[in-house]
Amino acid sequence: MVQENRLPHALLFCGPAGSGKMATALYFATYLLCTNHNEKDEPCGTCRQCAMLNKWEHPDLHFTMPTIKLPSMGSAHKPISDDFAKEWRQFIMDSPYITIDKWMNTIGTANQQAIITAAESDSLSQKLSLKSSQGGYKVCLIWLPERMNSECANKMLKIIEEPPSQTVFILVSEEPGLLLETIRSRVQRIEFKRIDVESMTQALMGKRGLEQEDARRIARLADGNWNKATEVLEASSESEEFLQAFQSLMRLAYSRNIKELKRWSEDMNEYGREKQKRFLNYTLRLVRENFMYNFQIEELNYMTWNEEKFSQNFARFVNEDNILAIYDMLNLAIRDIGQNANAKIVFFDLSLQMIMMLKH
């Protein structure tokens, strides 16, 4: 598009988590801002622009990301991305394969919902009204624009509708359906697909030194998500924690132990909002895997050894009579947690309903 002089002023990179959207967005921003492309038409890596981009400190590259209000901020202060600029630059330097969970841990909280506020769009509008510092493009990279609140989204729409000269917006989204339709209609959408098993297997072998069989198992378990592959490879303690919580829920529900289920829901209440949603999504995945395990077709299953060991006895309780109802119940719980419902009530209700589900 750049070579043919038909680059739109706003691009939407969308697709599943871990598919390389942000990595591509960062590379493309570097491509646009580098003033000395090499013979392969790639960023040179040595010019003054690239030297600044190596630390993500280029004055014409503006980042917008979800933020939260820290206790140290004044009551009248509205958080914006600039408040977290130092942490953000280090965050994306560590790896371009990023998640909202990792970002929340980086800025030191798990109990708030990270959003992009109206103050962010005001700040961005002010920055983009200035001329390019280096005389070329101005690039605005917005990570997870679906987390803009309604006031911010409407202000951002006006900026995108009437973009400043030589400004390129790159929106990196995992849930584009949550964006305003008017914003979606004004951007060039580019779809990213899940990374195929063979490509990920080769990458794990080449970059992490795994044997082919180990790499293949992790690649299948990751389901096209490089973030998930690295988490599995690092033997995330959270995954083990979630597996134990899942096992406890199912065993207590099967034995109809109401007293212990109440205690289980209180334990889940101690998780932060984002962690609660991660657990529910983990539970969704394991329910699906247990249902598919009943068919005894290896190609249909994506589980770790420990998960599969539990499923050998549990899978028969997840069947065609209850699978859809369990899915609906878990998705409703995810929605309720996302809307700041009382987590203790949500999880206790979930556990009581699970008793009925496992009767089928």
GROMACS .gro file of C-alpha atoms in nm:
model
  360
    1MET     CA    1   0.000   0.000   0.000
    2VAL     CA    2   0.286   0.238   0.080
    3GLN     CA    3   0.472   0.154  -0.239
    4GLU     CA    4   0.160   0.208  -0.448
    5ASN     CA    5   0.077   0.533  -0.268
    6ARG     CA    6  -0.259   0.406  -0.145
    7LEU     CA    7  -0.198   0.386   0.230
    8PRO     CA    8  -0.523   0.465   0.417
    9HIS     CA    9  -0.505   0.700   0.712
   10ALA     CA   10  -0.651   0.439   0.948
   11LEU     CA   11  -0.584   0.065   0.967
   12LEU     CA   12  -0.751  -0.194   1.189
   13PHE     CA   13  -0.541  -0.502   1.265
   14CYS     CA   14  -0.776  -0.759   1.416
   15GLY     CA   15  -0.768  -1.128   1.494
   16PRO     CA   16  -0.728  -1.373   1.781
   17ALA     CA   17  -0.483  -1.327   2.067
   18GLY     CA   18  -0.121  -1.422   2.001
   19SER     CA   19  -0.152  -1.409   1.621
   20GLY     CA   20   0.111  -1.138   1.573
   21LYS     CA   21  -0.106  -0.825   1.534
   22MET     CA   22   0.096  -0.608   1.769
   23ALA     CA   23   0.429  -0.738   1.640
   24THR     CA   24   0.323  -0.644   1.287
   25ALA     CA   25   0.188  -0.304   1.399
   26LEU     CA   26   0.518  -0.216   1.569
   27TYR     CA   27   0.717  -0.325   1.265
   28PHE     CA   28   0.491  -0.128   1.030
   29ALA     CA   29   0.521   0.183   1.248
   30THR     CA   30   0.900   0.144   1.228
   31TYR     CA   31   0.876   0.103   0.850
   32LEU     CA   32   0.676   0.426   0.815
   33LEU     CA   33   0.906   0.630   1.038
   34CYS     CA   34   1.242   0.501   0.912
   35THR     CA   35   1.389   0.745   0.659
   36ASN     CA   36   1.655   0.516   0.513
   37HIS     CA   37   1.508   0.183   0.397
   38ASN     CA   38   1.764  -0.074   0.280
   39GLU     CA   39   1.777  -0.242  -0.060
   40LYS     CA   40   1.505  -0.487   0.048
   41ASP     CA   41   1.277  -0.196   0.139
   42GLU     CA   42   1.304  -0.275   0.508
   43PRO     CA   43   1.378  -0.040   0.799
   44CYS     CA   44   1.754   0.015   0.804
   45GLY     CA   45   1.793  -0.017   1.180
   46THR     CA   46   2.077   0.236   1.185
   47CYS     CA   47   1.935   0.579   1.099
   48ARG     CA   48   1.848   0.839   1.363
   49GLN     CA   49   1.481   0.743   1.344
   50CYS     CA   50   1.554   0.373   1.398
   51ALA     CA   51   1.785   0.455   1.689
   52MET     CA   52   1.491   0.622   1.865
   53LEU     CA   53   1.254   0.343   1.763
   54ASN     CA   54   1.485   0.083   1.914
   55LYS     CA   55   1.375   0.224   2.251
   56TRP     CA   56   1.024   0.318   2.127
   57GLU     CA   57   1.097   0.683   2.208
   58HIS     CA   58   1.031   0.838   1.865
   59PRO     CA   59   0.849   1.174   1.908
   60ASP     CA   60   0.616   1.103   1.614
   61LEU     CA   61   0.505   0.763   1.741
   62HIS     CA   62   0.215   0.798   1.984
   63PHE     CA   63   0.090   0.501   2.185
   64THR     CA   64  -0.256   0.462   2.334
   65MET     CA   65  -0.335   0.169   2.561
   66PRO     CA   66  -0.584   0.078   2.836
   67THR     CA   67  -0.495   0.228   3.173
   68ILE     CA   68  -0.620   0.235   3.531
   69LYS     CA   69  -0.623   0.495   3.806
   70LEU     CA   70  -0.348   0.433   4.058
   71PRO     CA   71  -0.390   0.518   4.427
   72SER     CA   72  -0.104   0.768   4.391
   73MET     CA   73  -0.302   0.976   4.140
   74GLY     CA   74  -0.500   1.275   4.258
   75SER     CA   75  -0.878   1.257   4.281
   76ALA     CA   76  -0.920   1.498   3.988
   77HIS     CA   77  -0.662   1.327   3.767
   78LYS     CA   78  -0.787   1.124   3.473
   79PRO     CA   79  -0.530   0.858   3.373
   80ILE     CA   80  -0.384   0.865   3.023
   81SER     CA   81  -0.124   0.657   2.843
   82ASP     CA   82   0.152   0.912   2.911
   83ASP     CA   83   0.122   0.829   3.281
   84PHE     CA   84   0.255   0.481   3.201
   85ALA     CA   85   0.495   0.565   2.916
   86LYS     CA   86   0.809   0.430   3.085
   87GLU     CA   87   0.643   0.103   3.185
   88TRP     CA   88   0.487   0.065   2.838
   89ARG     CA   89   0.812   0.110   2.648
   90GLN     CA   90   0.983  -0.156   2.858
   91PHE     CA   91   0.678  -0.380   2.825
   92ILE     CA   92   0.683  -0.387   2.444
   93MET     CA   93   1.062  -0.407   2.433
   94ASP     CA   94   1.044  -0.730   2.632
   95SER     CA   95   0.815  -0.886   2.369
   96PRO     CA   96   0.570  -0.762   2.104
   97TYR     CA   97   0.344  -1.057   2.193
   98ILE     CA   98   0.152  -0.893   2.474
   99THR     CA   99  -0.169  -0.951   2.668
  100ILE     CA  100  -0.389  -0.731   2.884
  101ASP     CA  101  -0.319  -0.959   3.180
  102LYS     CA  102   0.056  -0.909   3.151
  103TRP     CA  103   0.005  -0.536   3.109
  104MET     CA  104  -0.208  -0.518   3.424
  105ASN     CA  105   0.061  -0.705   3.618
  106THR     CA  106   0.323  -0.464   3.482
  107ILE     CA  107   0.140  -0.157   3.611
  108GLY     CA  108   0.075  -0.329   3.940
  109THR     CA  109  -0.294  -0.409   3.966
  110ALA     CA  110  -0.541  -0.686   3.889
  111ASN     CA  111  -0.853  -0.555   4.059
  112GLN     CA  112  -0.956  -0.284   3.813
  113GLN     CA  113  -1.092  -0.292   3.460
  114ALA     CA  114  -0.840  -0.124   3.231
  115ILE     CA  115  -1.003   0.124   2.993
  116ILE     CA  116  -0.912   0.408   2.757
  117THR     CA  117  -1.064   0.728   2.891
  118ALA     CA  118  -1.195   1.045   2.729
  119ALA     CA  119  -0.890   1.227   2.866
  120GLU     CA  120  -0.680   1.004   2.638
  121SER     CA  121  -0.855   1.124   2.322
  122ASP     CA  122  -0.813   1.486   2.435
  123SER     CA  123  -0.441   1.430   2.492
  124LEU     CA  124  -0.401   1.257   2.157
  125SER     CA  125  -0.587   1.532   1.972
  126GLN     CA  126  -0.350   1.789   2.119
  127LYS     CA  127  -0.041   1.588   2.019
  128LEU     CA  128  -0.159   1.528   1.663
  129SER     CA  129  -0.239   1.896   1.613
  130LEU     CA  130   0.135   1.967   1.618
  131LYS     CA  131   0.354   1.929   1.311
  132SER     CA  132   0.564   1.618   1.268
  133SER     CA  133   0.881   1.650   1.473
  134GLN     CA  134   1.092   1.471   1.211
  135GLY     CA  135   0.912   1.593   0.899
  136GLY     CA  136   0.754   1.259   0.801
  137TYR     CA  137   0.460   1.052   0.918
  138LYS     CA  138   0.294   1.078   1.256
  139VAL     CA  139   0.185   0.732   1.370
  140CYS     CA  140  -0.079   0.670   1.634
  141LEU     CA  141  -0.086   0.308   1.754
  142ILE     CA  142  -0.395   0.223   1.961
  143TRP     CA  143  -0.381  -0.110   2.141
  144LEU     CA  144  -0.718  -0.268   2.229
  145PRO     CA  145  -0.939   0.021   2.108
  146GLU     CA  146  -1.244  -0.184   2.210
  147ARG     CA  147  -1.164  -0.075   2.567
  148MET     CA  148  -1.239   0.290   2.490
  149ASN     CA  149  -1.530   0.418   2.697
  150SER     CA  150  -1.819   0.571   2.502
  151GLU     CA  151  -1.704   0.931   2.545
  152CYS     CA  152  -1.353   0.846   2.431
  153ALA     CA  153  -1.481   0.643   2.134
  154ASN     CA  154  -1.694   0.930   2.007
  155LYS     CA  155  -1.409   1.178   2.041
  156MET     CA  156  -1.173   0.934   1.870
  157LEU     CA  157  -1.422   0.899   1.586
  158LYS     CA  158  -1.398   1.272   1.517
  159ILE     CA  159  -1.018   1.255   1.511
  160ILE     CA  160  -1.023   0.963   1.266
  161GLU     CA  161  -1.287   1.133   1.051
  162GLU     CA  162  -1.073   1.445   1.012
  163PRO     CA  163  -0.716   1.320   1.052
  164PRO     CA  164  -0.425   1.564   1.071
  165SER     CA  165  -0.194   1.570   0.770
  166GLN     CA  166   0.037   1.268   0.724
  167THR     CA  167  -0.108   1.088   1.026
  168VAL     CA  168  -0.159   0.713   1.023
  169PHE     CA  169  -0.373   0.538   1.283
  170ILE     CA  170  -0.306   0.171   1.355
  171LEU     CA  171  -0.573   0.011   1.573
  172VAL     CA  172  -0.484  -0.332   1.714
  173SER     CA  173  -0.797  -0.513   1.828
  174GLU     CA  174  -0.898  -0.858   1.951
  175GLU     CA  175  -1.270  -0.781   1.966
  176PRO     CA  176  -1.346  -0.541   1.678
  177GLY     CA  177  -1.718  -0.609   1.713
  178LEU     CA  178  -1.712  -0.398   2.031
  179LEU     CA  179  -1.595  -0.091   1.841
  180LEU     CA  180  -1.840   0.173   1.724
  181GLU     CA  181  -1.976   0.081   1.382
  182THR     CA  182  -1.888   0.433   1.266
  183ILE     CA  183  -1.523   0.373   1.360
  184ARG     CA  184  -1.516   0.033   1.188
  185SER     CA  185  -1.655   0.191   0.872
  186ARG     CA  186  -1.370   0.442   0.857
  187VAL     CA  187  -1.075   0.206   0.884
  188GLN     CA  188  -0.911  -0.041   0.647
  189ARG     CA  189  -0.956  -0.379   0.816
  190ILE     CA  190  -0.676  -0.635   0.796
  191GLU     CA  191  -0.752  -0.980   0.938
  192PHE     CA  192  -0.490  -1.190   1.116
  193LYS     CA  193  -0.538  -1.564   1.139
  194ARG     CA  194  -0.426  -1.806   1.408
  195ILE     CA  195  -0.070  -1.933   1.362
  196ASP     CA  196  -0.086  -2.278   1.204
  197VAL     CA  197   0.044  -2.578   1.398
  198GLU     CA  198   0.331  -2.651   1.163
  199SER     CA  199   0.466  -2.294   1.168
  200MET     CA  200   0.444  -2.279   1.546
  201THR     CA  201   0.606  -2.621   1.582
  202GLN     CA  202   0.898  -2.507   1.371
  203ALA     CA  203   0.927  -2.179   1.565
  204LEU     CA  204   0.930  -2.363   1.899
  205MET     CA  205   1.198  -2.598   1.770
  206GLY     CA  206   1.408  -2.317   1.623
  207LYS     CA  207   1.365  -2.049   1.892
  208ARG     CA  208   1.322  -2.262   2.204
  209GLY     CA  209   1.521  -2.573   2.112
  210LEU     CA  210   1.235  -2.821   2.168
  211GLU     CA  211   1.221  -3.170   2.027
  212GLN     CA  212   0.967  -3.209   1.747
  213GLU     CA  213   0.711  -3.411   1.945
  214ASP     CA  214   0.720  -3.171   2.243
  215ALA     CA  215   0.697  -2.872   2.013
  216ARG     CA  216   0.404  -3.024   1.827
  217ARG     CA  217   0.208  -3.096   2.146
  218ILE     CA  218   0.257  -2.741   2.274
  219ALA     CA  219   0.169  -2.596   1.932
  220ARG     CA  220  -0.157  -2.792   1.923
  221LEU     CA  221  -0.239  -2.692   2.280
  222ALA     CA  222  -0.169  -2.325   2.198
  223ASP     CA  223  -0.432  -2.331   1.921
  224GLY     CA  224  -0.258  -2.068   1.710
  225ASN     CA  225  -0.174  -1.838   2.003
  226TRP     CA  226   0.199  -1.772   2.051
  227ASN     CA  227   0.133  -1.616   2.393
  228LYS     CA  228  -0.029  -1.938   2.507
  229ALA     CA  229   0.257  -2.147   2.368
  230THR     CA  230   0.513  -1.953   2.571
  231GLU     CA  231   0.293  -1.973   2.882
  232VAL     CA  232   0.270  -2.352   2.848
  233LEU     CA  233   0.642  -2.372   2.785
  234GLU     CA  234   0.714  -2.173   3.099
  235ALA     CA  235   0.486  -2.408   3.297
  236SER     CA  236   0.278  -2.120   3.427
  237SER     CA  237   0.196  -2.162   3.795
  238GLU     CA  238  -0.136  -1.991   3.722
  239SER     CA  239  -0.237  -2.269   3.484
  240GLU     CA  240  -0.172  -2.525   3.756
  241GLU     CA  241  -0.367  -2.309   4.001
  242PHE     CA  242  -0.660  -2.290   3.759
  243LEU     CA  243  -0.652  -2.666   3.701
  244GLN     CA  244  -0.670  -2.730   4.075
  245ALA     CA  245  -0.959  -2.481   4.109
  246PHE     CA  246  -1.139  -2.650   3.818
  247GLN     CA  247  -1.090  -2.994   3.973
  248SER     CA  248  -1.219  -2.870   4.309
  249LEU     CA  249  -1.529  -2.718   4.151
  250MET     CA  250  -1.618  -3.034   3.963
  251ARG     CA  251  -1.549  -3.273   4.252
  252LEU     CA  252  -1.744  -3.063   4.502
  253ALA     CA  253  -2.033  -3.013   4.261
  254TYR     CA  254  -2.049  -3.385   4.187
  255SER     CA  255  -2.054  -3.468   4.560
  256ARG     CA  256  -2.302  -3.182   4.625
  257ASN     CA  257  -2.091  -3.040   4.902
  258ILE     CA  258  -2.265  -2.703   4.944
  259LYS     CA  259  -2.057  -2.593   5.242
  260GLU     CA  260  -1.727  -2.645   5.060
  261LEU     CA  261  -1.865  -2.492   4.738
  262LYS     CA  262  -1.943  -2.177   4.936
  263ARG     CA  263  -1.584  -2.176   5.059
  264TRP     CA  264  -1.464  -2.234   4.701
  265SER     CA  265  -1.662  -1.930   4.581
  266GLU     CA  266  -1.507  -1.721   4.858
  267ASP     CA  267  -1.162  -1.829   4.743
  268MET     CA  268  -1.247  -1.729   4.386
  269ASN     CA  269  -1.365  -1.391   4.515
  270GLU     CA  270  -1.005  -1.323   4.623
  271TYR     CA  271  -0.894  -1.321   4.259
  272GLY     CA  272  -0.887  -0.986   4.080
  273ARG     CA  273  -1.144  -0.921   3.805
  274GLU     CA  274  -0.906  -0.999   3.521
  275LYS     CA  275  -0.788  -1.320   3.688
  276GLN     CA  276  -1.148  -1.426   3.749
  277LYS     CA  277  -1.222  -1.386   3.379
  278ARG     CA  278  -0.907  -1.581   3.291
  279PHE     CA  279  -1.020  -1.866   3.515
  280LEU     CA  280  -1.366  -1.875   3.359
  281ASN     CA  281  -1.217  -1.882   3.010
  282TYR     CA  282  -0.982  -2.159   3.122
  283THR     CA  283  -1.286  -2.350   3.251
  284LEU     CA  284  -1.462  -2.301   2.918
  285ARG     CA  285  -1.165  -2.454   2.740
  286LEU     CA  286  -1.141  -2.752   2.972
  287VAL     CA  287  -1.513  -2.821   2.945
  288ARG     CA  288  -1.476  -2.831   2.568
  289GLU     CA  289  -1.171  -3.056   2.592
  290ASN     CA  290  -1.347  -3.298   2.826
  291PHE     CA  291  -1.644  -3.320   2.592
  292MET     CA  292  -1.418  -3.392   2.295
  293TYR     CA  293  -1.215  -3.643   2.499
  294ASN     CA  294  -1.516  -3.875   2.497
  295PHE     CA  295  -1.468  -3.930   2.123
  296GLN     CA  296  -1.117  -4.071   2.182
  297ILE     CA  297  -0.973  -3.896   1.876
  298GLU     CA  298  -0.630  -3.752   1.959
  299GLU     CA  299  -0.647  -3.482   1.690
  300LEU     CA  300  -0.951  -3.328   1.861
  301ASN     CA  301  -0.785  -3.280   2.200
  302TYR     CA  302  -0.557  -3.001   2.320
  303MET     CA  303  -0.460  -3.067   2.682
  304THR     CA  304  -0.152  -3.081   2.900
  305TRP     CA  305  -0.055  -3.411   3.058
  306ASN     CA  306  -0.202  -3.309   3.395
  307GLU     CA  307  -0.528  -3.193   3.238
  308GLU     CA  308  -0.561  -3.514   3.042
  309LYS     CA  309  -0.495  -3.722   3.353
  310PHE     CA  310  -0.796  -3.563   3.528
  311SER     CA  311  -1.011  -3.596   3.217
  312GLN     CA  312  -0.964  -3.970   3.197
  313ASN     CA  313  -1.217  -4.009   3.480
  314PHE     CA  314  -1.410  -3.684   3.457
  315ALA     CA  315  -1.482  -3.650   3.083
  316ARG     CA  316  -1.786  -3.880   3.084
  317PHE     CA  317  -1.975  -3.625   3.298
  318VAL     CA  318  -1.957  -3.366   3.017
  319ASN     CA  319  -2.179  -3.486   2.736
  320GLU     CA  320  -2.432  -3.385   2.472
  321ASP     CA  321  -2.702  -3.343   2.739
  322ASN     CA  322  -2.524  -3.068   2.930
  323ILE     CA  323  -2.239  -2.924   2.721
  324LEU     CA  324  -2.438  -2.634   2.571
  325ALA     CA  325  -2.598  -2.543   2.904
  326ILE     CA  326  -2.258  -2.539   3.076
  327TYR     CA  327  -2.117  -2.321   2.799
  328ASP     CA  328  -2.403  -2.073   2.832
  329MET     CA  329  -2.367  -2.067   3.209
  330LEU     CA  330  -1.993  -1.994   3.194
  331ASN     CA  331  -2.032  -1.725   2.929
  332LEU     CA  332  -2.298  -1.557   3.143
  333ALA     CA  333  -2.059  -1.562   3.439
  334ILE     CA  334  -1.786  -1.404   3.225
  335ARG     CA  335  -2.028  -1.130   3.122
  336ASP     CA  336  -2.137  -1.066   3.482
  337ILE     CA  337  -1.779  -1.043   3.607
  338GLY     CA  338  -1.698  -0.804   3.321
  339GLN     CA  339  -1.989  -0.586   3.433
  340ASN     CA  340  -1.857  -0.573   3.792
  341ALA     CA  341  -2.119  -0.800   3.947
  342ASN     CA  342  -2.051  -0.932   4.298
  343ALA     CA  343  -1.795  -1.205   4.227
  344LYS     CA  344  -1.877  -1.411   4.537
  345ILE     CA  345  -2.242  -1.435   4.430
  346VAL     CA  346  -2.151  -1.509   4.068
  347PHE     CA  347  -1.920  -1.797   4.159
  348PHE     CA  348  -2.149  -1.945   4.424
  349ASP     CA  349  -2.440  -1.938   4.181
  350LEU     CA  350  -2.215  -2.097   3.918
  351SER     CA  351  -2.115  -2.375   4.155
  352LEU     CA  352  -2.476  -2.450   4.254
  353GLN     CA  353  -2.582  -2.467   3.890
  354MET     CA  354  -2.290  -2.699   3.819
  355ILE     CA  355  -2.444  -2.950   4.063
  356MET     CA  356  -2.752  -2.968   3.841
  357MET     CA  357  -2.544  -2.982   3.522
  358LEU     CA  358  -2.344  -3.283   3.632
  359LYS     CA  359  -2.659  -3.480   3.708
  360HIS     CA  360  -2.727  -3.522   3.331
   0.00000   0.00000   0.00000
